[in-house]
Amino acid sequence: MRPKSFSHFSDLKVIILGDYNVGKTSLICRYIEGKFRGQEPTIGAAFFLKQWGPYNVAVWDTAGDEKYSGLSHFYCRSAGAAILAYDINDPKTFESLWARFSPMLSAANDDCMRVIVATKSDLLEPGSREITVDEGKRLAREFNAHIDLTKVPFEPYFETSSKLGTGVTEVFEYIFQHCLPLSDEQKKRHTDIIDLVDAPRGQDKTKCSC
């Protein structure tokens, strides 16, 4: 676990919440490493530091097991954005976002953006869908009633597959472009900021701890 003061080195803190085994760590690692790999359950929390343009972003991956709820609430402190993940094939994990994880975000910043992310879309079988896109978008609007969503292009709701890479980069780009806007000059100097996965060979892309 990093010292609490380590978060001061970042321009944005992103927290990811969700039930056990919904694929939170796989989502982050797919984005950071650009590949899918099986993950051991997170114990407590894991930390990733990522550079986006001129900014340093701290991403905190929290354990989904209910016994770690107290720690997850602690790690929400000073979060500027939150990813609330659920398994698109398991309605119970969707319901728990509001019932169990929403209260934890009381410790986040007042203007914290909450992004609803459905995982494991590659496992969704035709005709078996129980949670519709409209339901996901509606929950995203409810979670973000405290901010002006007219300033973003669409509801903060995404359906992803870490295995296939579908929608993963879009989640993080949506957050960063809303919370860390770039000036026109910065956009010209950082034309490759959208492709964070393909860092130069040999570059240290992440710093992690558990």
CSV table of C-alpha atoms in Angstrom, one decimal:
chain,number,residue,atom,x,y,z
A,1,MET,CA,0.0,0.0,0.0
A,2,ARG,CA,1.4,3.4,-0.9
A,3,PRO,CA,1.6,6.1,1.8
A,4,LYS,CA,-1.5,8.3,1.9
A,5,SER,CA,0.6,11.3,0.8
A,6,PHE,CA,1.4,9.6,-2.5
A,7,SER,CA,-1.9,10.7,-4.0
A,8,HIS,CA,-0.6,14.3,-3.8
A,9,PHE,CA,1.6,13.6,-6.8
A,10,SER,CA,-1.4,13.0,-9.1
A,11,ASP,CA,-3.6,15.5,-10.9
A,12,LEU,CA,-6.6,13.2,-10.8
A,13,LYS,CA,-7.6,10.3,-8.6
A,14,VAL,CA,-9.8,7.6,-10.2
A,15,ILE,CA,-11.4,5.0,-8.0
A,16,ILE,CA,-13.0,1.8,-9.4
A,17,LEU,CA,-15.7,0.0,-7.4
A,18,GLY,CA,-17.8,-3.0,-7.9
A,19,ASP,CA,-18.6,-6.5,-6.6
A,20,TYR,CA,-16.2,-9.3,-6.3
A,21,ASN,CA,-15.2,-10.9,-9.6
A,22,VAL,CA,-16.9,-8.4,-11.9
A,23,GLY,CA,-13.6,-7.8,-13.7
A,24,LYS,CA,-12.3,-4.5,-12.3
A,25,THR,CA,-8.7,-5.4,-12.3
A,26,SER,CA,-8.9,-7.0,-15.8
A,27,LEU,CA,-10.5,-3.7,-17.0
A,28,ILE,CA,-7.6,-1.6,-15.7
A,29,CYS,CA,-4.9,-4.0,-16.9
A,30,ARG,CA,-6.4,-4.2,-20.3
A,31,TYR,CA,-6.2,-0.5,-20.5
A,32,ILE,CA,-2.7,-0.1,-19.0
A,33,GLU,CA,-1.1,-3.2,-20.7
A,34,GLY,CA,-3.2,-3.5,-23.8
A,35,LYS,CA,-3.8,-7.2,-23.2
A,36,PHE,CA,-6.1,-9.5,-21.3
A,37,ARG,CA,-4.9,-11.7,-18.6
A,38,GLY,CA,-6.5,-13.6,-15.7
A,39,GLN,CA,-6.3,-11.8,-12.4
A,40,GLU,CA,-6.0,-12.9,-8.8
A,41,PRO,CA,-8.6,-11.3,-6.4
A,42,THR,CA,-7.5,-7.8,-5.2
A,43,ILE,CA,-6.8,-7.7,-1.5
A,44,GLY,CA,-7.5,-4.2,-0.1
A,45,ALA,CA,-6.6,-2.1,-3.1
A,46,ALA,CA,-4.0,-1.8,-5.9
A,47,PHE,CA,-2.6,1.4,-7.2
A,48,PHE,CA,-1.7,2.4,-10.8
A,49,LEU,CA,0.0,5.7,-11.9
A,50,LYS,CA,-0.6,6.7,-15.5
A,51,GLN,CA,0.5,9.7,-17.5
A,52,TRP,CA,-2.1,11.3,-19.8
A,53,GLY,CA,-0.7,14.2,-21.8
A,54,PRO,CA,0.8,16.6,-19.2
A,55,TYR,CA,-1.1,15.0,-16.3
A,56,ASN,CA,-0.5,12.2,-13.8
A,57,VAL,CA,-3.5,10.1,-13.1
A,58,ALA,CA,-3.8,7.8,-10.0
A,59,VAL,CA,-6.1,4.8,-10.5
A,60,TRP,CA,-7.1,2.9,-7.4
A,61,ASP,CA,-8.5,-0.6,-7.9
A,62,THR,CA,-10.5,-1.7,-4.8
A,63,ALA,CA,-11.4,-5.2,-3.6
A,64,GLY,CA,-15.0,-6.2,-4.2
A,65,ASP,CA,-15.4,-8.5,-1.2
A,66,GLU,CA,-17.8,-7.0,1.3
A,67,LYS,CA,-15.3,-7.5,4.2
A,68,TYR,CA,-13.1,-4.8,2.6
A,69,SER,CA,-16.0,-2.2,2.4
A,70,GLY,CA,-14.4,0.0,5.1
A,71,LEU,CA,-11.1,0.2,3.1
A,72,SER,CA,-12.9,0.9,-0.1
A,73,HIS,CA,-14.7,3.9,1.6
A,74,PHE,CA,-11.3,5.1,2.8
A,75,TYR,CA,-9.8,4.9,-0.7
A,76,CYS,CA,-12.7,7.0,-2.2
A,77,ARG,CA,-11.3,10.1,-0.4
A,78,SER,CA,-10.5,12.9,-2.8
A,79,ALA,CA,-11.5,10.9,-5.9
A,80,GLY,CA,-12.3,13.1,-8.9
A,81,ALA,CA,-13.9,10.3,-10.8
A,82,ALA,CA,-15.2,6.9,-10.1
A,83,ILE,CA,-15.8,3.8,-12.3
A,84,LEU,CA,-18.7,1.7,-11.0
A,85,ALA,CA,-18.4,-1.7,-12.6
A,86,TYR,CA,-20.9,-4.6,-12.8
A,87,ASP,CA,-21.1,-7.9,-14.6
A,88,ILE,CA,-23.5,-7.4,-17.5
A,89,ASN,CA,-24.6,-11.1,-17.0
A,90,ASP,CA,-25.3,-10.7,-13.3
A,91,PRO,CA,-28.1,-8.4,-12.3
A,92,LYS,CA,-27.2,-8.6,-8.6
A,93,THR,CA,-23.9,-6.8,-9.3
A,94,PHE,CA,-25.8,-4.0,-11.0
A,95,GLU,CA,-28.2,-3.6,-8.1
A,96,SER,CA,-25.3,-3.5,-5.6
A,97,LEU,CA,-23.9,-0.4,-7.3
A,98,TRP,CA,-26.6,1.8,-5.8
A,99,ALA,CA,-27.3,-0.2,-2.6
A,100,ARG,CA,-23.7,-0.9,-1.5
A,101,PHE,CA,-21.2,1.3,-3.4
A,102,SER,CA,-23.0,4.6,-3.9
A,103,PRO,CA,-22.7,5.5,-0.1
A,104,MET,CA,-18.9,5.0,-0.3
A,105,LEU,CA,-18.6,7.9,-2.7
A,106,SER,CA,-19.7,10.4,0.0
A,107,ALA,CA,-16.0,10.6,0.7
A,108,ALA,CA,-15.2,11.6,-2.9
A,109,ASN,CA,-14.9,15.1,-4.2
A,110,ASP,CA,-18.2,17.0,-4.5
A,111,ASP,CA,-17.9,17.1,-8.3
A,112,CYS,CA,-16.8,13.5,-8.7
A,113,MET,CA,-17.9,12.0,-12.0
A,114,ARG,CA,-19.4,8.5,-11.7
A,115,VAL,CA,-19.1,6.3,-14.8
A,116,ILE,CA,-21.2,3.1,-14.9
A,117,VAL,CA,-19.3,0.3,-16.7
A,118,ALA,CA,-20.8,-3.0,-17.7
A,119,THR,CA,-18.1,-5.7,-18.0
A,120,LYS,CA,-17.9,-9.1,-19.8
A,121,SER,CA,-20.0,-8.1,-22.7
A,122,ASP,CA,-18.4,-10.9,-24.8
A,123,LEU,CA,-20.2,-13.4,-22.6
A,124,LEU,CA,-23.6,-11.9,-23.2
A,125,GLU,CA,-25.7,-14.5,-25.1
A,126,PRO,CA,-28.5,-13.4,-27.5
A,127,GLY,CA,-31.9,-13.2,-25.7
A,128,SER,CA,-30.3,-13.5,-22.2
A,129,ARG,CA,-29.9,-9.8,-21.5
A,130,GLU,CA,-31.6,-8.7,-18.2
A,131,ILE,CA,-30.1,-5.2,-17.9
A,132,THR,CA,-30.9,-2.9,-20.8
A,133,VAL,CA,-28.8,-0.1,-22.1
A,134,ASP,CA,-31.5,2.4,-21.1
A,135,GLU,CA,-31.4,1.0,-17.5
A,136,GLY,CA,-27.6,1.5,-17.5
A,137,LYS,CA,-27.8,5.1,-18.8
A,138,ARG,CA,-30.6,5.9,-16.4
A,139,LEU,CA,-28.4,4.8,-13.5
A,140,ALA,CA,-25.6,6.8,-14.8
A,141,ARG,CA,-27.8,9.9,-14.9
A,142,GLU,CA,-29.0,9.3,-11.3
A,143,PHE,CA,-25.4,8.8,-10.1
A,144,ASN,CA,-24.4,12.1,-11.7
A,145,ALA,CA,-27.4,14.3,-10.7
A,146,HIS,CA,-24.8,16.5,-8.9
A,147,ILE,CA,-23.0,17.6,-12.1
A,148,ASP,CA,-24.0,19.2,-15.4
A,149,LEU,CA,-24.0,16.4,-17.9
A,150,THR,CA,-24.9,18.8,-20.7
A,151,LYS,CA,-21.1,19.5,-20.9
A,152,VAL,CA,-20.3,15.9,-21.9
A,153,PRO,CA,-21.2,14.3,-25.2
A,154,PHE,CA,-23.3,11.4,-23.8
A,155,GLU,CA,-24.2,9.6,-20.6
A,156,PRO,CA,-21.3,8.2,-18.6
A,157,TYR,CA,-22.2,4.6,-19.4
A,158,PHE,CA,-20.2,2.0,-21.2
A,159,GLU,CA,-20.4,-1.7,-22.1
A,160,THR,CA,-17.0,-3.3,-22.2
A,161,SER,CA,-15.1,-6.6,-22.8
A,162,SER,CA,-11.6,-6.7,-21.3
A,163,LYS,CA,-11.0,-10.0,-23.1
A,164,LEU,CA,-11.7,-8.4,-26.5
A,165,GLY,CA,-10.7,-4.8,-25.6
A,166,THR,CA,-14.1,-3.5,-26.5
A,167,GLY,CA,-14.9,-0.1,-25.0
A,168,VAL,CA,-12.1,-0.1,-22.4
A,169,THR,CA,-10.0,2.8,-23.8
A,170,GLU,CA,-13.2,4.8,-24.3
A,171,VAL,CA,-14.0,4.6,-20.6
A,172,PHE,CA,-10.8,6.2,-19.5
A,173,GLU,CA,-10.6,8.7,-22.3
A,174,TYR,CA,-14.1,9.9,-21.4
A,175,ILE,CA,-13.1,10.4,-17.8
A,176,PHE,CA,-9.8,12.1,-18.6
A,177,GLN,CA,-11.2,14.4,-21.3
A,178,HIS,CA,-13.9,15.6,-18.9
A,179,CYS,CA,-11.8,15.9,-15.8
A,180,LEU,CA,-8.5,17.0,-17.4
A,181,PRO,CA,-9.3,19.1,-20.4
A,182,LEU,CA,-6.5,20.1,-22.7
A,183,SER,CA,-6.0,23.5,-24.3
A,184,ASP,CA,-5.7,23.6,-28.1
A,185,GLU,CA,-2.0,24.1,-27.7
A,186,GLN,CA,-1.7,21.1,-25.5
A,187,LYS,CA,-3.7,19.0,-28.0
A,188,LYS,CA,-1.2,19.9,-30.7
A,189,ARG,CA,1.8,19.0,-28.6
A,190,HIS,CA,0.2,15.7,-27.3
A,191,THR,CA,-1.3,14.3,-30.5
A,192,ASP,CA,-0.7,10.7,-29.2
A,193,ILE,CA,-2.4,11.0,-25.9
A,194,ILE,CA,-5.4,8.9,-26.9
A,195,ASP,CA,-3.2,5.9,-27.5
A,196,LEU,CA,-1.9,5.4,-23.9
A,197,VAL,CA,-1.4,1.6,-24.4
A,198,ASP,CA,1.3,1.8,-27.0
A,199,ALA,CA,4.0,3.5,-24.9
A,200,PRO,CA,7.5,3.5,-26.3
A,201,ARG,CA,9.2,0.2,-25.9
A,202,GLY,CA,11.2,-0.1,-22.7
A,203,GLN,CA,9.2,2.7,-21.0
A,204,ASP,CA,7.9,2.0,-17.5
A,205,LYS,CA,4.2,2.3,-18.1
A,206,THR,CA,2.8,1.6,-14.6
A,207,LYS,CA,3.7,1.7,-10.9
A,208,CYS,CA,1.7,-0.7,-8.8
A,209,SER,CA,1.4,-1.8,-5.3
A,210,CYS,CA,-1.1,-3.8,-3.2
